[in-house]
XYZ file of C-alpha atoms in Angstrom:
676
model
C -7.859 -30.629 -7.037
C -5.611 -27.814 -8.651
C -3.280 -25.825 -6.522
C -0.758 -23.845 -8.607
C 0.135 -20.186 -8.186
C 0.973 -17.713 -11.329
C 3.546 -14.811 -10.672
C 1.479 -11.845 -10.949
C 1.999 -9.198 -13.670
C 2.674 -5.861 -12.734
C 1.750 -2.706 -13.677
C -0.487 -3.763 -16.807
C -2.200 -0.549 -17.847
C -5.189 -1.218 -19.756
C -7.697 1.230 -21.566
C -10.942 1.678 -19.828
C -13.659 1.150 -22.209
C -17.082 3.734 -22.578
C -19.135 0.543 -21.273
C -16.715 0.008 -18.179
C -16.756 3.675 -17.531
C -20.438 3.483 -17.340
C -20.417 0.426 -15.055
C -18.373 2.145 -12.769
C -20.497 5.020 -12.344
C -23.647 3.090 -12.065
C -22.021 0.785 -9.490
C -20.701 3.827 -7.501
C -24.613 4.988 -6.946
C -25.807 1.587 -5.518
C -26.608 2.049 -1.903
C -24.685 -1.002 -0.640
C -24.424 0.337 2.840
C -28.124 0.640 3.226
C -29.971 -1.672 1.567
C -32.883 -1.886 3.580
C -32.807 -5.838 3.884
C -30.728 -8.588 5.581
C -29.785 -12.335 4.567
C -32.518 -14.489 5.946
C -30.304 -16.910 7.844
C -30.494 -15.126 10.815
C -32.186 -11.973 12.084
C -31.209 -8.456 12.775
C -32.449 -5.886 15.491
C -31.482 -2.405 15.715
C -31.792 -0.443 18.805
C -31.446 2.751 20.229
C -27.706 2.402 21.761
C -28.696 4.499 24.746
C -32.341 3.049 25.626
C -31.957 -0.599 24.083
C -35.654 0.157 22.452
C -35.984 -1.680 19.379
C -36.132 0.848 16.310
C -35.746 -1.544 13.536
C -36.104 -5.446 12.972
C -35.939 -7.577 9.974
C -39.294 -9.229 9.058
C -38.280 -12.870 9.412
C -38.029 -12.264 13.346
C -41.149 -14.825 13.880
C -38.948 -17.467 12.546
C -36.401 -17.260 14.985
C -38.118 -15.453 18.248
C -41.474 -16.687 17.860
C -42.796 -13.078 17.652
C -44.005 -11.233 14.768
C -41.388 -8.268 14.037
C -44.503 -5.655 14.243
C -45.215 -6.883 17.931
C -41.193 -6.233 18.835
C -40.974 -2.635 17.552
C -40.672 -0.003 19.975
C -40.429 -2.659 22.663
C -37.088 -3.216 24.895
C -34.561 -5.516 23.463
C -35.098 -7.835 26.711
C -38.482 -8.866 25.540
C -36.332 -10.946 22.739
C -33.437 -11.811 24.996
C -34.275 -11.636 28.467
C -32.489 -8.953 30.797
C -29.222 -11.465 31.371
C -27.233 -10.729 28.204
C -27.743 -6.921 28.518
C -24.723 -6.331 30.563
C -22.359 -8.342 28.073
C -24.194 -6.499 25.341
C -23.203 -3.146 27.071
C -19.463 -4.010 27.375
C -19.017 -5.095 23.627
C -20.390 -1.582 22.572
C -17.920 -0.033 25.178
C -14.973 0.393 22.789
C -13.081 1.055 26.364
C -13.454 -2.569 26.956
C -11.676 -5.721 26.054
C -15.197 -7.555 25.384
C -15.592 -9.135 22.086
C -18.347 -10.410 19.874
C -20.231 -12.925 19.824
C -22.399 -13.007 22.837
C -24.246 -16.422 23.159
C -27.821 -15.853 23.975
C -31.217 -18.514 24.030
C -34.193 -17.236 22.570
C -36.771 -20.240 23.808
C -35.250 -23.463 23.047
C -32.810 -21.535 20.292
C -29.242 -20.597 20.936
C -27.860 -17.436 18.849
C -24.517 -15.728 18.525
C -25.327 -12.410 19.004
C -23.140 -9.737 17.332
C -23.141 -6.203 18.193
C -21.910 -3.327 16.182
C -22.481 0.622 16.815
C -24.124 2.514 13.652
C -24.467 6.047 14.668
C -27.041 6.455 17.440
C -27.920 2.944 17.268
C -26.663 -0.601 17.829
C -26.770 -3.461 15.216
C -27.313 -6.815 16.822
C -27.194 -9.742 14.213
C -28.721 -13.084 15.550
C -27.152 -16.089 13.883
C -28.312 -19.693 15.160
C -25.713 -21.368 16.755
C -23.875 -24.244 14.576
C -22.529 -27.453 15.509
C -19.028 -27.975 17.865
C -17.043 -28.826 14.928
C -15.843 -25.000 14.710
C -13.622 -25.733 17.716
C -11.748 -28.094 15.199
C -11.906 -25.620 12.506
C -10.352 -22.782 14.683
C -7.375 -25.222 15.820
C -6.969 -25.888 12.218
C -6.772 -22.408 11.637
C -4.214 -21.551 14.224
C -2.118 -24.517 13.142
C -2.095 -23.128 9.445
C -0.906 -19.528 10.692
C 2.301 -21.305 12.059
C 2.908 -23.020 8.869
C 2.310 -20.118 6.652
C 4.779 -17.905 8.319
C 7.907 -19.871 7.010
C 7.010 -18.673 3.274
C 9.230 -16.001 2.057
C 7.824 -15.082 -1.431
C 4.351 -13.655 -2.271
C 4.121 -16.530 -4.950
C 4.577 -19.408 -2.221
C 2.505 -17.634 0.350
C -0.628 -17.088 -2.024
C -0.333 -20.731 -3.248
C 0.013 -22.017 0.281
C -2.697 -19.902 1.868
C -5.155 -20.794 -0.875
C -4.163 -25.120 0.117
C -4.916 -24.200 3.585
C -8.143 -22.351 3.325
C -9.486 -24.959 0.966
C -8.750 -27.413 3.577
C -9.926 -25.532 6.745
C -13.261 -24.451 4.960
C -14.216 -26.995 2.398
C -15.453 -24.580 0.403
C -15.207 -25.792 -3.411
C -13.051 -22.737 -4.676
C -10.805 -20.697 -2.913
C -9.459 -17.529 -4.644
C -6.644 -15.437 -3.782
C -6.904 -11.763 -5.883
C -4.280 -9.256 -6.182
C -5.073 -5.655 -7.388
C -3.008 -4.040 -9.827
C -2.408 -0.214 -9.602
C -5.258 0.642 -12.050
C -7.575 -1.197 -9.714
C -8.141 -4.170 -11.715
C -7.424 -7.746 -10.319
C -5.996 -10.744 -11.002
C -6.299 -14.319 -9.552
C -2.651 -15.104 -8.149
C -3.723 -18.433 -6.344
C -6.498 -21.063 -6.449
C -7.613 -24.341 -5.462
C -10.629 -25.758 -6.723
C -12.516 -29.022 -6.617
C -12.436 -31.237 -10.050
C -14.399 -30.404 -12.659
C -14.537 -26.671 -12.028
C -13.134 -24.459 -14.742
C -9.921 -22.980 -13.523
C -9.519 -19.083 -13.128
C -5.938 -18.711 -12.120
C -3.761 -16.249 -13.921
C -7.230 -14.514 -15.237
C -7.874 -10.733 -14.822
C -11.123 -9.019 -14.037
C -11.919 -5.368 -14.413
C -12.349 -2.962 -11.831
C -15.705 -2.748 -12.123
C -16.336 -6.261 -10.486
C -15.433 -4.545 -7.356
C -16.366 -1.316 -7.527
C -14.638 1.566 -5.416
C -17.689 2.021 -3.001
C -17.378 -2.007 -2.636
C -13.510 -1.505 -1.665
C -14.171 1.373 0.812
C -16.485 -1.172 2.395
C -14.073 -4.039 2.669
C -11.415 -1.566 4.192
C -14.103 -0.814 6.726
C -15.274 -4.431 7.477
C -12.694 -7.003 6.624
C -14.799 -10.046 6.006
C -17.821 -10.763 4.314
C -20.212 -13.865 3.859
C -23.162 -14.823 1.721
C -25.068 -17.758 2.840
C -27.604 -18.523 0.143
C -27.362 -16.265 -3.008
C -30.727 -17.620 -3.861
C -32.553 -17.067 -0.671
C -34.989 -14.307 -0.926
C -33.734 -11.337 1.321
C -35.999 -10.111 4.497
C -36.874 -6.538 4.998
C -36.391 -4.315 7.729
C -39.356 -2.671 9.748
C -39.043 0.329 11.166
C -41.383 2.409 13.662
C -44.010 4.250 12.389
C -43.262 7.675 14.489
C -42.219 10.121 12.103
C -39.383 11.006 14.441
C -37.811 7.683 14.344
C -34.981 6.509 12.432
C -35.853 5.645 9.004
C -34.749 1.853 7.832
C -33.110 3.549 4.358
C -31.290 5.568 6.690
C -29.569 2.759 9.177
C -25.931 2.212 7.866
C -25.696 -1.679 7.727
C -21.806 -1.436 6.817
C -20.827 -3.435 9.793
C -23.715 -5.748 9.761
C -22.925 -9.445 9.402
C -26.523 -10.105 7.771
C -26.273 -7.045 5.401
C -28.075 -8.145 2.355
C -26.288 -8.304 -1.440
C -26.604 -6.178 -4.304
C -28.889 -7.588 -6.792
C -25.691 -7.105 -9.508
C -23.455 -9.282 -7.121
C -26.242 -11.796 -6.868
C -26.441 -12.210 -10.659
C -22.718 -12.094 -10.885
C -22.762 -15.204 -8.496
C -25.529 -16.758 -9.943
C -23.690 -16.523 -13.436
C -20.415 -17.894 -11.860
C -22.164 -20.898 -10.659
C -21.759 -19.750 -6.857
C -24.477 -20.327 -4.184
C -22.297 -19.003 -0.972
C -19.032 -17.022 -0.593
C -16.954 -16.065 2.064
C -14.481 -13.059 1.373
C -11.517 -11.502 3.331
C -9.619 -8.276 2.565
C -6.317 -8.053 2.433
C -5.046 -4.517 3.339
C -1.306 -2.939 3.402
C -1.097 0.466 5.237
C -4.878 1.216 4.687
C -4.792 0.209 1.093
C -6.567 -2.998 -0.251
C -4.096 -4.887 -2.017
C -6.175 -7.965 -2.477
C -9.075 -10.371 -1.442
C -9.545 -13.959 -0.563
C -12.695 -15.708 -1.518
C -13.970 -19.084 -0.603
C -16.879 -20.010 -3.118
C -19.440 -22.977 -2.860
C -21.872 -24.454 -5.335
C -24.311 -25.086 -2.525
C -25.612 -22.553 0.273
C -23.293 -22.907 3.227
C -22.995 -21.111 6.623
C -20.016 -20.533 8.672
C -19.949 -19.811 12.211
C -19.122 -16.229 13.545
C -16.120 -17.388 15.681
C -14.620 -19.694 12.678
C -15.252 -16.351 10.413
C -13.314 -14.051 12.729
C -10.705 -16.456 13.282
C -10.210 -16.660 9.468
C -10.155 -12.717 9.534
C -7.008 -13.228 11.961
C -5.241 -15.225 9.406
C -6.410 -13.097 6.297
C -4.540 -10.153 8.349
C -1.530 -12.415 9.098
C -1.143 -12.932 5.290
C -1.608 -9.245 4.399
C 0.863 -8.347 7.234
C 3.437 -11.169 5.703
C 3.078 -10.018 2.127
C 3.463 -6.476 3.326
C 6.910 -7.646 5.116
C 8.041 -9.531 2.147
C 7.181 -6.566 -0.529
C 9.400 -4.209 2.117
C 12.214 -6.719 2.193
C 12.549 -7.130 -1.223
C 12.217 -3.460 -1.710
C 15.167 -3.075 0.637
C 17.453 -5.395 -0.986
C 16.810 -3.872 -4.458
C 17.308 -0.426 -3.222
C 20.729 -1.655 -1.867
C 21.628 -3.354 -5.098
C 20.184 -0.155 -7.111
C 22.406 2.295 -4.783
C 25.575 0.139 -5.261
C 24.895 0.361 -8.911
C 24.154 3.845 -9.020
C 27.219 4.423 -6.873
C 29.674 2.906 -9.576
C 27.975 5.142 -12.234
C 28.579 8.391 -10.418
C 32.188 6.957 -9.512
C 32.692 7.172 -13.288
C 31.499 10.692 -13.261
C 33.964 12.526 -11.123
C 36.986 12.912 -12.924
C 35.761 12.439 -16.701
C 35.133 15.559 -18.523
C 32.581 13.981 -20.575
C 29.475 13.126 -18.305
C 27.117 12.381 -21.140
C 29.322 9.927 -22.689
C 30.449 8.162 -19.178
C 26.729 7.894 -18.583
C 25.998 6.184 -21.640
C 29.140 4.233 -22.283
C 31.195 3.925 -19.020
C 31.824 0.986 -17.313
C 28.778 1.690 -15.619
C 26.192 3.233 -17.150
C 22.584 4.599 -16.981
C 21.323 1.404 -18.511
C 23.165 -0.878 -16.301
C 21.056 1.110 -13.499
C 17.976 1.082 -15.167
C 17.078 -1.546 -17.970
C 15.914 0.175 -20.906
C 15.980 -0.326 -24.740
C 17.819 3.243 -25.059
C 18.740 6.365 -23.101
C 19.492 10.005 -23.521
C 21.640 12.559 -21.911
C 20.989 16.377 -22.627
C 23.764 18.382 -20.631
C 24.517 22.083 -21.825
C 22.149 21.665 -24.490
C 24.221 18.901 -26.057
C 22.104 15.642 -26.734
C 23.950 12.139 -26.725
C 21.957 8.941 -27.266
C 22.594 5.469 -27.441
C 20.278 2.336 -28.364
C 16.356 2.990 -29.474
C 15.882 6.426 -28.803
C 14.000 8.995 -30.777
C 15.820 11.346 -33.061
C 17.232 14.728 -31.607
C 14.271 16.677 -33.132
C 11.953 14.051 -31.927
C 13.329 14.101 -28.575
C 13.515 17.935 -28.109
C 9.478 18.095 -29.119
C 8.843 15.269 -26.679
C 10.911 16.425 -23.765
C 9.424 20.214 -24.113
C 6.106 19.125 -24.018
C 6.471 16.723 -21.281
C 8.565 19.474 -19.065
C 5.497 21.780 -19.559
C 3.148 19.372 -18.109
C 5.131 18.032 -15.065
C 6.431 21.432 -14.051
C 10.429 20.306 -13.711
C 9.438 16.888 -11.831
C 10.352 13.433 -13.015
C 8.058 12.167 -15.741
C 7.327 7.837 -16.227
C 4.782 6.293 -18.529
C 4.347 2.620 -19.466
C 2.500 3.780 -22.232
C 2.629 7.246 -24.170
C -0.321 6.048 -26.368
C -2.321 5.942 -22.992
C -1.331 8.367 -20.932
C -0.150 11.233 -23.709
C -2.064 10.093 -27.039
C -1.103 13.503 -28.576
C 2.491 12.865 -27.866
C 3.075 9.168 -29.141
C 3.269 10.271 -32.682
C 6.512 12.076 -32.135
C 8.039 8.967 -31.046
C 5.968 6.201 -32.778
C 8.591 3.504 -32.098
C 8.716 4.250 -28.173
C 6.085 2.982 -25.760
C 7.396 3.846 -22.320
C 9.529 7.011 -21.191
C 11.252 7.999 -18.147
C 12.579 11.220 -18.020
C 14.607 13.393 -15.229
C 15.295 17.081 -15.421
C 18.586 17.876 -14.544
C 20.553 21.002 -13.804
C 19.729 23.936 -15.987
C 16.452 24.502 -17.824
C 16.191 22.100 -20.829
C 18.856 19.480 -19.534
C 17.505 15.820 -18.507
C 18.377 12.280 -18.463
C 15.928 9.957 -20.240
C 15.267 6.085 -20.959
C 13.337 4.735 -23.622
C 11.332 1.179 -23.943
C 9.929 -0.274 -27.036
C 6.718 -1.728 -27.027
C 6.152 -5.458 -25.199
C 3.640 -7.321 -27.074
C 1.789 -9.652 -24.706
C -1.521 -11.279 -24.027
C -3.816 -10.651 -20.771
C -6.339 -13.671 -20.007
C -9.479 -12.129 -18.868
C -12.118 -13.811 -16.497
C -14.914 -13.900 -18.782
C -15.372 -12.120 -22.273
C -15.483 -8.031 -21.735
C -17.164 -7.454 -24.964
C -20.812 -6.545 -24.796
C -22.083 -9.849 -26.688
C -21.319 -11.305 -22.958
C -23.438 -9.207 -20.908
C -27.751 -8.964 -21.223
C -27.071 -5.105 -20.587
C -24.308 -2.671 -20.433
C -24.622 -2.715 -16.642
C -25.152 -6.597 -16.451
C -22.492 -8.642 -15.182
C -20.947 -11.173 -17.509
C -22.924 -14.316 -18.770
C -19.784 -16.507 -19.006
C -16.573 -16.424 -17.299
C -14.771 -18.830 -19.675
C -10.976 -17.511 -20.094
C -11.133 -14.840 -22.904
C -7.619 -13.667 -24.255
C -6.800 -10.041 -25.400
C -3.554 -8.693 -26.749
C -1.970 -5.389 -25.275
C -0.188 -3.119 -27.597
C 1.499 0.271 -27.065
C 2.852 -0.710 -23.916
C 6.316 -1.247 -22.520
C 7.473 -3.128 -19.322
C 6.755 -1.325 -16.416
C 9.076 1.166 -14.687
C 8.154 0.037 -11.251
C 10.125 1.860 -8.731
C 12.691 2.718 -10.995
C 11.524 6.536 -11.102
C 12.704 7.237 -7.629
C 16.160 5.847 -8.750
C 16.147 7.966 -11.942
C 15.592 11.129 -9.808
C 18.354 10.298 -7.363
C 20.802 9.790 -10.162
C 19.546 13.159 -11.415
C 20.696 14.622 -7.953
C 23.796 13.185 -8.109
C 24.682 14.460 -11.278
C 23.435 17.823 -10.116
C 25.996 17.485 -7.247
C 28.742 16.487 -9.516
C 28.335 19.447 -11.538
C 27.714 21.872 -8.690
C 31.160 20.633 -6.927
C 33.167 20.440 -10.280
C 33.594 23.962 -10.490
C 34.948 24.041 -6.645
C 37.266 20.837 -6.762
C 38.586 17.778 -8.534
C 39.069 15.738 -5.675
C 38.351 12.074 -6.436
C 34.612 11.765 -5.333
C 34.873 8.149 -4.595
C 37.476 8.557 -2.021
C 35.234 11.011 -0.018
C 31.683 8.844 -0.014
C 30.293 6.670 2.361
C 29.916 3.393 0.280
C 26.684 2.391 2.178
C 24.557 5.517 2.047
C 26.196 7.709 -0.945
C 26.884 10.434 1.484
C 30.189 12.490 2.329
C 32.469 10.542 4.695
C 34.466 12.080 7.480
C 37.335 13.040 5.056
C 35.034 15.157 2.658
C 33.139 16.502 5.703
C 36.554 18.028 7.066
C 37.265 19.521 3.691
C 33.606 20.994 3.901
C 34.137 22.415 7.574
C 37.482 24.089 6.383
C 35.814 25.705 3.505
C 32.434 26.728 5.571
C 34.680 27.982 8.518
C 36.523 30.124 5.889
C 33.362 31.660 4.741
C 32.200 32.284 8.672
C 35.424 34.423 8.991
C 34.357 36.811 6.098
C 31.034 37.290 7.978
C 28.887 34.072 7.017
C 26.597 32.240 9.651
C 27.762 28.599 9.547
C 26.062 26.139 11.945
C 26.205 22.271 12.192
C 24.165 19.606 13.127
C 25.632 16.467 14.910
C 23.035 13.542 14.539
C 23.296 10.222 16.362
C 20.447 7.220 15.792
C 18.779 5.970 19.025
C 18.018 2.351 18.742
C 20.097 1.253 15.727
C 21.723 -1.366 17.904
C 18.535 -2.568 18.835
C 17.616 -2.701 15.089
C 20.938 -4.714 14.236
C 20.537 -7.076 17.130
C 16.670 -8.030 16.712
C 16.144 -7.546 12.915
C 19.728 -7.908 11.691
C 22.261 -5.908 10.142
C 20.867 -5.764 6.856
C 17.854 -4.018 8.234
C 20.131 -1.631 10.032
C 21.717 -1.065 6.937
C 18.191 -0.185 5.409
C 17.419 2.283 8.479
C 20.710 4.121 7.861
C 20.060 4.398 3.838
C 16.526 5.692 4.782
C 17.861 8.093 7.198
C 20.318 9.408 4.942
C 17.798 9.764 1.876
C 15.740 11.745 4.164
C 18.324 14.164 5.095
C 19.214 14.786 1.871
C 15.889 15.195 0.686
C 15.483 17.795 3.739
C 19.054 19.403 3.471
C 19.794 22.003 0.735
C 21.886 21.306 -2.184
C 24.508 23.291 -1.021
C 24.648 21.949 2.506
C 26.633 19.094 3.211
C 25.681 15.984 4.852
C 27.828 13.372 6.023
C 27.877 9.948 7.625
C 31.194 9.862 9.820
C 30.366 6.585 11.814
C 28.307 3.607 12.513
C 25.028 6.018 13.401
C 26.499 9.403 13.341
C 25.482 11.888 10.659
C 26.522 15.810 10.316
C 24.992 18.325 8.441
C 27.326 21.366 7.253
C 24.794 24.541 6.879
C 26.424 27.401 5.353
C 24.663 30.861 5.826
C 22.443 29.364 8.227
C 21.685 30.821 11.673
C 20.730 28.887 14.966
C 17.391 29.493 14.847
C 17.237 28.199 11.301
C 19.138 25.269 12.129
C 16.836 24.416 15.098
C 13.953 24.444 12.643
C 15.897 22.045 10.509
C 16.759 19.966 13.363
C 13.046 19.530 14.417
C 11.849 18.572 10.706
C 14.613 15.998 10.933
C 13.302 14.398 14.223
C 9.994 14.387 12.816
C 10.621 12.526 9.540
C 12.960 10.039 11.788
C 9.771 9.499 13.838
C 7.974 8.354 10.743
C 10.483 5.554 9.736
C 9.982 4.440 13.512
C 6.364 4.038 12.780
C 7.273 1.649 9.723
C 5.518 -1.846 10.131
C 9.024 -3.533 9.418
C 10.651 -1.559 12.712
C 7.680 -1.374 14.888
C 9.358 -3.867 17.444
C 11.825 -1.356 18.229
C 11.980 2.396 18.853
C 14.142 4.431 16.334
C 14.629 8.173 17.185
C 17.581 10.596 17.245
C 19.639 12.683 19.316
C 21.107 16.367 17.409
C 23.526 18.591 18.665
C 23.608 21.996 17.089
C 26.551 24.309 17.216
C 27.448 27.439 15.329
C 30.635 28.692 13.958
C 30.784 31.943 16.540
C 32.148 29.942 19.604
C 34.457 27.657 17.528
C 38.161 28.157 16.853
C 38.047 26.222 13.671
C 36.288 23.489 11.785
C 37.159 20.559 13.857
C 36.180 22.694 16.882
C 32.966 23.486 15.563
C 32.331 19.718 14.820
C 33.718 18.870 18.491
C 30.817 21.534 19.944
C 28.286 19.799 17.874
C 29.043 16.381 19.177
C 29.014 17.677 22.842
C 25.463 19.250 22.347
C 24.400 15.942 20.716
C 25.431 13.762 23.847
C 23.590 16.822 26.013
C 20.159 15.705 23.799
C 20.934 12.446 24.376
C 21.398 12.530 28.358
C 18.063 14.756 28.306
C 16.043 11.729 26.972
C 16.870 11.407 23.382
C 14.621 12.300 20.699
C 15.158 16.125 20.835
C 17.917 18.831 19.811
C 20.108 20.739 21.952
C 22.550 23.645 21.535
């Protein structure tokens, strides 16, 4: 038995061939939600949800119910089940109750798990013959596995452990965990397989293996079972009444017995799979991966065990989400510290470009790359592997025209903008951020990173019977990837923030030569109390000349709970996120400061009370969004905001005091609000 795990390759951009595009288009047309047939290891009965009249039934009904399907059409469901289970059926269909599938029913001497789901005006009832009592042991093993898996803190270790646990629990020959890359192609990131089976770990597969409509279905229904890929499906029979619902119109998306796409069945046959059981891994409404258990012979698993495994899969997805969030926060804090050092070197240095490229902390310390360029005031300075000045001007002019003043990031100019690649043939990846006046920018360049991608089967036409056929063989097939740099990952956001920092330095340089480091809060990068008081005095002087000046004093409600329950690292991450939200919401000329543990102040010049109130409401909404994030779901994070204007204040400190008092009024009034 093999059970290793491979670290995923993130952000591999791949060329999509014409044949692959054709497969994606063709697969999207297949009516997988309305196949007009079911798998034959159970029977499907479709009833009118209001009357319980049978409007459609699988043609294998006689095998399970002892009555021909044609004799049951148009009859009341009680003719199949008796009247006793009807109240339980109604409870399951009533979303307001806590009743859950399955409902155990007896038809003659046979016991069934009846699984009910709504589908428009109808109710789908899957009847699956009850399996043996070993299911209770499997359920206990699943919950024990959940406790063991909860201790893993990296995606790689969690993937590997989850594959081992699922292989032990299910007894399936092979368990694979897939990760989906940004371009929708997949990678096998964990695997446990029986001896003698070809290994698939680390292999990639094209997006058309799981087309878009199938992914949408996997978001709607988080589990899927195929009991026997060689079994002929059972067709659905419908009423002959022309006003009755057509069998092809019945949406079987939620049906357990929904039949399988012929393309997928051929795919399974070519892989030697007789049965499979799959689970979706979902984060924030996005399908991030799949778990697939495959067996070489037909195999059924009870509904109760399948749903318990669905809970386990959901835990794995949530855990992966938390791991990613914590990793991102740690990385953000690390990058914030580097960026603070970079910006600190700019304050009193007359040559910003030279400092960015060759100071104690540089652009390349913040974002690793093979070369970098700064263009300020029309003067270009570069270091490392960067295009010549003429090539840069042509490249950046073209990119600015395409992104309209926004940041630009590409791992492959050759793939994303093939017409621009000849301008800088030695460069594969570009990250560019506009800065200041029109035409100025900062940019990072990366050269080609040659590597190979191992595919789950030869992707060429010779490995398919037709263009639309599944691959005949799934033996590992290697392909060299050229014209691609290392991925930029989340560096685009950090580059954008550095661009804003440079703009602020340029903006404030004309007003003051104060040491910027002494006036910055080290955690958030915002102005500290000293800087705030300076800006208040400046703003109040403007008020005496007739300008409107308002101050927003913000206090976070619930930060202590975050620190106490989730730790100070998470609390710091909340403060950083709120600081980012305040900066993105305020104008460039406004002063955003952090003056205490959970206290922030915004000084707004040329701003009326009414305009300040609008800004306050926007901030409150943004902070509520932060409170809704999964990592903070156990605590309530809101804000209380006090608003004051200079018209009633004696000076800057008095204006700050009035805003502070207004904040406490908001807090006493119930929090999560503003007050004047």
